[in-house]
Coordinates of N, CA, C and O in Angstrom, one line a residue:
E1 N -86.1 55.6 24.0 CA -87.3 54.9 24.0 C -87.3 53.6 23.6 O -86.6 53.0 22.9
Q2 N -88.1 52.7 24.4 CA -87.9 51.1 24.3 C -88.7 50.7 23.3 O -89.8 51.2 22.8
R3 N -88.3 49.6 22.4 CA -88.7 49.2 21.6 C -90.0 48.3 22.2 O -90.0 47.7 23.2
N4 N -91.0 47.8 21.2 CA -92.0 46.8 21.7 C -91.1 45.5 21.8 O -90.4 45.2 21.2
P5 N -91.8 44.4 22.4 CA -91.2 43.2 22.6 C -91.0 42.3 21.1 O -90.1 41.9 21.3
W6 N -91.7 42.4 20.4 CA -91.6 41.8 19.1 C -90.4 42.1 18.2 O -89.5 41.6 17.6
C7 N -90.6 43.6 17.9 CA -89.2 44.3 17.6 C -87.8 43.9 18.2 O -86.8 43.9 17.7
C8 N -88.1 44.0 19.5 CA -86.8 43.8 20.3 C -86.2 42.4 20.0 O -85.1 42.2 20.0
L9 N -87.2 41.5 20.0 CA -86.8 40.0 19.6 C -86.2 40.1 18.3 O -85.1 39.5 18.0
A10 N -86.6 40.4 17.4 CA -86.4 40.7 15.7 C -84.8 41.4 16.0 O -83.8 40.7 15.0
W11 N -84.6 42.3 16.4 CA -83.4 43.0 16.5 C -82.3 42.2 17.2 O -81.2 42.2 17.1
T12 N -82.9 41.6 18.4 CA -81.7 40.8 19.2 C -81.4 39.6 18.3 O -80.0 39.2 18.4
L13 N -82.2 39.2 17.5 CA -81.9 38.1 16.6 C -80.9 38.5 15.6 O -79.6 37.9 15.4
V14 N -81.2 39.8 15.0 CA -80.2 40.3 13.9 C -79.0 40.4 14.6 O -77.8 40.2 13.8
I15 N -79.0 41.1 15.6 CA -77.5 41.6 16.5 C -76.9 40.2 16.5 O -75.5 40.1 16.7
G16 N -77.7 39.3 17.3 CA -77.0 38.1 17.6 C -76.4 37.3 16.6 O -75.2 36.7 16.8
T17 N -76.9 37.3 15.4 CA -76.6 36.7 14.1 C -75.2 37.5 13.8 O -74.3 36.8 13.3
M18 N -75.2 38.7 13.6 CA -74.1 39.6 13.3 C -72.8 39.4 14.1 O -71.8 39.2 13.7
N19 N -73.4 39.2 15.6 CA -71.9 39.1 16.3 C -71.6 37.7 16.1 O -70.4 37.5 16.4
S20 N -72.4 36.7 16.0 CA -71.6 35.2 15.7 C -71.2 35.2 14.4 O -69.9 34.4 14.5
L21 N -71.5 35.9 13.5 CA -70.6 35.8 12.3 C -69.3 36.7 12.5 O -68.1 36.2 12.0
V22 N -69.3 37.7 13.1 CA -68.0 38.2 13.5 C -67.2 37.4 14.3 O -65.9 37.2 14.1
F23 N -67.7 36.9 15.3 CA -66.9 35.6 16.0 C -66.3 34.6 15.3 O -65.1 34.1 15.3
L24 N -67.2 34.1 14.3 CA -66.9 33.0 13.4 C -65.5 33.4 12.3 O -64.8 32.7 12.0
I25 N -65.7 34.6 11.9 CA -64.3 35.1 11.0 C -63.2 35.3 11.9 O -62.1 34.9 11.5
N26 N -63.6 35.8 13.3 CA -62.2 35.7 14.0 C -61.7 34.3 14.3 O -60.4 34.2 14.2
L27 N -62.7 33.5 14.5 CA -61.9 32.2 14.7 C -61.4 31.4 13.5 O -60.3 30.7 13.6
L28 N -62.2 31.8 12.5 CA -61.6 31.3 11.1 C -60.3 31.8 11.0 O -59.1 31.1 10.6
L29 N -59.8 33.2 11.0 CA -58.7 33.8 11.1 C -57.7 33.0 11.8 O -56.4 32.8 11.6
M30 N -58.0 33.1 13.1 CA -57.1 32.6 14.0 C -56.7 30.9 13.7 O -55.5 30.6 13.9
F31 N -57.6 30.3 13.2 CA -57.3 28.9 12.7 C -56.3 28.7 11.3 O -55.4 28.0 11.7
V32 N -56.7 29.7 10.6 CA -55.6 29.8 9.5 C -54.3 29.9 9.8 O -53.3 29.4 9.5
I33 N -54.2 31.2 10.5 CA -52.9 31.6 11.0 C -51.9 30.8 12.0 O -50.9 30.4 11.9
F34 N -52.8 30.0 12.7 CA -52.1 29.1 13.7 C -51.7 27.8 13.0 O -50.6 27.3 13.1
T35 N -52.5 27.4 11.9 CA -52.1 26.2 11.1 C -51.1 26.6 10.4 O -50.0 25.7 10.2
I36 N -51.0 27.8 9.7 CA -49.8 28.3 8.7 C -48.5 28.4 9.6 O -47.4 27.7 9.2
V37 N -48.5 29.0 10.9 CA -47.4 29.3 11.7 C -46.9 27.9 12.3 O -45.5 27.7 12.5
L38 N -47.9 27.0 12.7 CA -47.4 25.7 13.5 C -47.2 24.5 12.4 O -46.9 23.7 13.0
L39 N -47.1 24.8 11.2 CA -47.0 23.7 10.5 C -45.7 23.0 10.5 O -45.5 21.9 10.4
P40 N -44.6 23.8 10.8 CA -43.3 23.0 10.9 C -43.2 21.9 12.1 O -42.8 21.1 12.1
T41 N -44.2 22.4 13.2 CA -44.2 21.6 14.5 C -45.1 20.5 14.1 O -44.7 19.7 14.5
I42 N -46.2 20.8 13.3 CA -46.9 19.7 13.0 C -46.2 18.6 12.3 O -46.3 17.4 12.5
V43 N -45.6 19.0 11.4 CA -44.8 18.0 10.5 C -43.7 17.3 11.2 O -43.6 15.8 11.0
V44 N -42.9 17.9 11.9 CA -41.9 17.2 12.7 C -42.5 16.2 13.6 O -41.9 15.2 13.7
V45 N -43.5 16.6 14.6 CA -44.0 15.9 15.4 C -44.7 14.5 14.7 O -44.7 13.4 15.0
Y46 N -45.5 15.1 13.9 CA -46.1 13.6 12.8 C -45.1 12.8 12.5 O -45.2 11.4 12.7
F47 N -43.9 13.1 11.6 CA -42.9 12.2 11.3 C -42.1 11.4 12.6 O -41.9 10.4 12.6
G48 N -42.2 12.2 13.6 CA -41.5 11.7 14.8 C -42.3 10.5 15.4 O -42.0 9.3 15.6
F49 N -43.7 10.7 15.2 CA -44.4 9.6 15.8 C -44.8 8.5 14.9 O -45.0 7.3 15.1
Q50 N -44.9 8.9 13.6 CA -44.8 8.0 12.4 C -43.9 7.0 12.4 O -44.1 5.4 12.2
C51 N -42.7 7.2 12.4 CA -41.6 6.4 12.4 C -41.1 5.6 13.7 O -40.2 5.0 13.8
H52 N -41.6 6.0 14.8 CA -41.2 5.5 16.0 C -41.9 4.0 16.2 O -43.1 4.0 16.0
S53 N -40.9 3.2 16.5 CA -41.2 1.7 16.6 C -42.4 1.5 17.8 O -43.3 0.6 17.8
Q54 N -42.5 2.3 19.1 CA -43.4 2.2 20.0 C -44.7 2.9 19.9 O -45.9 2.6 20.6
V55 N -44.9 3.7 18.7 CA -46.1 4.2 18.3 C -47.0 3.9 17.4 O -47.8 3.0 17.4
L56 N -46.5 4.4 16.1 CA -47.2 4.0 14.9 C -46.4 2.8 14.2 O -46.8 2.0 13.4
H57 N -45.1 2.9 14.0 CA -44.1 2.1 13.4 C -44.4 1.8 12.0 O -44.9 0.9 11.6
S58 N -44.5 2.9 11.1 CA -44.7 3.0 9.8 C -43.8 1.9 8.9 O -42.7 1.8 9.1
S59 N -44.2 1.4 8.0 CA -43.3 0.7 6.9 C -42.7 1.4 5.7 O -42.4 0.9 4.7
A60 N -42.8 2.9 5.9 CA -42.6 3.6 4.7 C -41.0 3.5 4.6 O -40.0 3.2 5.5
R61 N -40.5 3.9 3.5 CA -39.0 3.7 3.0 C -38.1 4.5 4.0 O -37.2 4.2 4.4
Y62 N -38.4 5.8 4.2 CA -37.9 6.6 4.7 C -37.7 6.6 6.5 O -36.8 6.7 7.1
C63 N -38.6 5.9 6.9 CA -38.6 5.3 8.3 C -37.6 4.3 8.5 O -36.9 4.2 9.5
K64 N -37.4 3.4 7.6 CA -36.5 2.5 7.8 C -35.0 2.8 7.2 O -34.0 2.3 8.0
S65 N -35.1 3.7 6.3 CA -33.7 4.0 5.9 C -32.9 5.2 6.6 O -31.9 5.4 6.9
I66 N -33.6 6.2 7.1 CA -33.3 7.3 7.5 C -33.6 7.6 9.3 O -32.8 7.7 9.9
L67 N -34.8 7.2 9.9 CA -35.2 7.6 10.8 C -35.2 6.1 11.7 O -36.0 5.3 11.6
D68 N -34.5 6.0 12.8 CA -34.8 5.0 13.7 C -35.5 5.6 14.9 O -35.8 6.6 15.0
D69 N -35.4 4.7 15.9 CA -36.2 5.3 17.2 C -35.6 6.4 18.1 O -36.2 7.3 18.6
N70 N -34.4 6.4 17.9 CA -33.5 7.7 18.5 C -33.9 8.9 17.6 O -34.1 10.0 18.5
S71 N -33.8 8.8 16.6 CA -34.0 10.1 15.6 C -35.3 10.6 15.6 O -36.0 11.7 15.6
S72 N -36.2 9.5 15.8 CA -37.8 9.9 15.9 C -38.0 10.5 17.2 O -38.8 11.5 17.4
S73 N -37.6 9.9 18.1 CA -37.6 10.5 19.6 C -37.2 11.9 19.6 O -37.7 13.0 20.4
A74 N -35.9 12.2 19.1 CA -35.5 13.4 18.7 C -36.2 14.6 18.0 O -36.5 15.8 18.2
L75 N -37.1 13.8 16.9 CA -38.0 14.7 16.1 C -39.2 15.1 17.2 O -39.7 16.2 17.0
I76 N -39.7 14.2 17.7 CA -40.8 14.4 18.8 C -40.4 15.5 19.7 O -41.3 16.5 20.0
I77 N -39.2 15.5 20.4 CA -39.0 16.4 21.2 C -38.6 17.8 20.8 O -39.1 19.0 21.2
L78 N -38.1 17.7 19.5 CA -37.8 19.0 18.8 C -39.2 19.9 18.5 O -39.5 21.0 18.6
G79 N -40.2 18.9 18.1 CA -41.3 19.6 17.6 C -42.0 20.2 19.0 O -42.6 21.1 18.9
F80 N -41.9 19.4 20.0 CA -42.5 20.0 21.2 C -41.9 21.2 21.8 O -42.4 22.2 22.3
V81 N -40.5 21.3 21.7 CA -39.7 22.4 21.9 C -39.9 23.5 21.0 O -40.3 24.6 21.9
I82 N -40.2 23.7 19.8 CA -40.2 24.7 18.9 C -41.8 25.2 18.9 O -42.1 26.2 18.5
M83 N -42.8 24.3 19.5 CA -44.1 24.7 19.6 C -44.3 25.8 20.5 O -45.3 27.1 20.0
S84 N -43.7 26.2 21.6 CA -44.1 27.1 22.3 C -43.5 28.7 21.7 O -44.5 29.4 22.0
P85 N -42.5 28.8 21.3 CA -42.3 30.1 20.7 C -43.3 30.2 19.3 O -43.3 31.4 19.1
L86 N -43.4 29.3 18.6 CA -44.1 29.3 17.5 C -45.8 29.8 17.7 O -46.5 30.5 17.2
I87 N -46.2 29.4 19.1 CA -47.4 29.8 19.2 C -47.6 31.3 19.9 O -48.3 32.0 19.4
V88 N -46.5 31.6 20.4 CA -46.4 33.1 20.7 C -46.3 34.1 19.5 O -47.0 35.1 19.2
V89 N -45.5 33.5 18.4 CA -45.4 34.3 17.0 C -46.8 34.2 16.5 O -47.3 35.0 15.8
A90 N -47.5 32.9 16.3 CA -48.8 33.2 15.9 C -50.0 34.2 16.5 O -50.7 34.7 15.8
M91 N -49.8 34.0 17.9 CA -50.6 34.9 18.6 C -50.5 36.4 18.2 O -51.2 37.3 18.0
A92 N -49.1 36.6 18.1 CA -48.6 38.2 17.6 C -49.1 38.5 16.6 O -49.9 39.4 16.2
I93 N -49.1 37.6 15.4 CA -49.5 37.6 14.2 C -51.1 38.0 14.2 O -51.7 39.0 13.5
Y94 N -51.8 37.2 14.9 CA -53.2 37.3 14.7 C -53.7 38.5 15.4 O -54.5 39.3 15.0
C95 N -53.2 38.7 16.5 CA -53.4 39.8 17.3 C -53.1 41.4 16.5 O -54.1 42.3 16.5
S96 N -52.1 41.5 15.9 CA -51.9 42.5 15.1 C -52.5 42.5 13.7 O -53.3 43.8 13.6
L97 N -53.2 41.6 13.4 CA -53.9 41.6 12.0 C -55.4 41.8 12.5 O -56.1 42.7 11.8
A98 N -56.2 41.3 13.5 CA -57.2 41.7 14.2 C -57.1 43.2 14.5 O -58.4 43.7 14.4
R99 N -56.1 43.7 15.0 CA -56.1 45.2 15.5 C -56.1 46.2 14.1 O -56.8 46.8 14.2
R100 N -55.4 45.7 13.2 CA -55.2 46.2 12.0 C -56.6 46.3 11.4 O -56.9 47.3 10.7
L101 N -57.3 45.2 11.3 CA -58.5 45.3 10.4 C -59.7 45.3 11.5 O -60.8 45.7 11.0
R102 N -59.4 45.9 12.6 CA -60.5 46.2 13.7 C -61.5 45.5 14.0 O -62.7 45.7 13.9
L103 N -61.1 44.0 13.9 CA -62.2 43.1 14.0 C -63.0 43.1 15.3 O -64.3 42.7 15.2
F104 N -62.4 43.5 16.4 CA -62.8 43.5 17.8 C -63.9 44.6 17.8 O -64.8 44.7 18.6
M105 N -63.9 45.6 17.0 CA -64.7 46.6 17.0 C -66.1 46.5 16.4 O -67.1 47.2 16.4
C106 N -66.3 45.3 15.6 CA -67.3 44.9 14.9 C -68.5 44.4 15.7 O -69.7 44.5 15.2
F107 N -68.2 44.0 16.9 CA -69.1 43.5 17.7 C -70.2 44.7 18.0 O -69.9 45.9 18.5
Q108 N -71.3 44.4 18.0 CA -72.6 45.2 18.2 C -73.1 45.0 19.5 O -73.3 44.1 20.1
P109 N -73.4 46.0 20.4 CA -74.1 45.9 21.8 C -75.6 45.5 21.6 O -76.2 46.0 20.7
Y110 N -76.1 45.0 22.6 CA -77.5 44.6 22.6 C -78.4 45.5 22.8 O -79.8 45.5 22.8
S111 N -77.9 46.6 23.4 CA -78.7 47.8 23.6 C -79.3 48.2 22.5 O -80.5 49.1 22.4
L112 N -78.8 48.2 21.3 CA -79.4 48.6 20.2 C -80.6 47.9 19.7 O -81.6 48.3 19.1
A113 N -81.0 46.5 20.3 CA -82.2 46.0 20.1 C -83.1 46.4 21.1 O -84.4 46.3 20.9
V114 N -82.8 47.1 22.3 CA -83.7 47.1 23.3 C -84.2 48.4 23.1 O -85.6 48.9 23.3
Y115 N -83.3 49.5 22.8 CA -83.7 51.0 22.4 C -83.9 51.5 21.0 O -83.0 51.3 20.2
K116 N -84.8 52.3 21.1 CA -84.8 53.1 19.7 C -83.8 54.0 19.5 O -83.5 54.7 20.5
G117 N -83.5 54.5 18.5 CA -82.7 55.4 17.8 C -81.1 55.1 18.4 O -80.3 56.1 18.3
G118 N -80.6 53.9 18.5 CA -79.4 53.6 18.6 C -78.9 53.8 17.3 O -79.4 53.6 16.3
R119 N -77.4 54.2 17.3 CA -76.9 54.5 16.0 C -76.0 53.4 15.9 O -75.1 52.9 16.6
W120 N -75.8 52.7 14.6 CA -74.9 51.6 14.2 C -73.5 52.5 13.9 O -73.7 53.4 13.3
C121 N -72.8 51.7 13.8 CA -71.2 52.2 13.6 C -71.2 52.5 11.9 O -71.9 51.9 11.3
R122 N -70.6 53.8 11.8 CA -70.7 54.3 10.5 C -69.2 54.1 10.1 O -68.3 54.1 10.7
Y123 N -68.9 53.9 8.7 CA -67.8 53.8 8.0 C -66.8 55.2 8.3 O -67.2 56.3 7.8
E124 N -65.9 55.1 9.2 CA -64.8 56.1 9.2 C -63.4 55.9 8.9 O -62.4 56.4 9.7
G125 N -63.4 55.1 7.7 CA -62.1 54.8 7.1 C -61.4 53.6 7.9 O -60.0 53.7 8.0
G126 N -62.0 52.8 8.7 CA -61.4 51.8 9.4 C -61.9 50.5 9.3 O -63.1 50.5 9.8
G127 N -61.4 49.5 8.8 CA -61.6 48.2 9.2 C -62.7 47.9 8.0 O -63.3 48.8 7.3
P128 N -63.1 46.5 7.8 CA -64.0 46.2 6.7 C -65.5 46.5 7.4 O -66.2 46.4 6.6
C129 N -65.6 46.1 8.3 CA -67.1 46.7 9.1 C -67.2 48.0 9.4 O -68.5 48.5 9.6
G130 N -66.1 49.0 9.5 CA -66.3 50.3 9.7 C -67.1 50.7 10.9 O -67.4 51.7 11.2
C131 N -66.7 49.8 12.0 CA -66.9 50.1 13.2 C -65.8 50.6 14.2 O -65.4 50.1 15.2
A132 N -65.3 51.9 14.1 CA -64.3 52.5 14.3 C -64.3 53.5 14.7 O -63.6 54.7 14.7
R133 N -65.4 53.8 15.6 CA -65.8 55.1 16.0 C -64.8 55.5 17.3 O -64.8 54.7 18.2
G134 N -64.3 56.6 17.1 CA -63.5 57.1 18.1 C -62.0 56.4 18.2 O -61.5 56.4 19.4
W135 N -61.7 55.7 17.2 CA -60.3 55.1 17.3 C -59.2 56.2 17.1 O -59.1 56.7 16.4
N136 N -58.5 55.9 18.1 CA -57.0 56.6 18.1 C -56.0 55.8 17.7 O -55.4 55.0 18.6
T137 N -55.4 56.1 16.7 CA -54.2 55.4 16.2 C -52.9 55.7 17.0 O -52.0 55.2 16.8
Q138 N -53.0 56.9 17.8 CA -51.7 56.9 18.6 C -51.4 56.5 20.1 O -50.4 56.4 20.6
V139 N -52.6 55.6 20.3 CA -52.5 55.1 21.8 C -52.0 54.0 21.5 O -52.3 53.1 20.7
K140 N -50.7 53.6 22.4 CA -50.2 52.4 22.4 C -50.6 51.5 23.6 O -51.0 52.0 24.7
A141 N -50.5 50.2 23.6 CA -50.9 49.2 24.7 C -50.0 49.3 25.9 O -50.3 49.3 27.1
W142 N -48.8 49.6 25.8 CA -47.8 49.7 26.6 C -47.5 51.0 27.4 O -46.9 51.2 28.2
V143 N -48.4 52.0 26.9 CA -48.4 53.2 27.5 C -49.2 53.4 28.8 O -50.3 52.8 29.1

């Protein structure tokens, strides 16, 4: 049975807010993981650009005594070379953590706002939101 228009609008706002919060949690988790994993690349590229005479040419002591233009260029190249495998590692960590926490199962369909009698996911021993209805731990992605 369909809800009346005002109730449907209210439920749509509730579900939309909840889905937005789940999206922001996913985005924050991804940002934290990528920042931690890519920190070596960020540091190496930063020092490479900071000490190169054609870019920033800092007057810091380590730029004058340790890093010249050739070593700064090497740092920049090294930083961009190690970025690709670290992005893959960061994405693998994020995907495994999101799957373990079952964060993608927390999104609610908008049909709950339109029709009465829709059931919210109940806690069945999985994830922080408990939206793990029918979760099969034996299913593998590569099968």
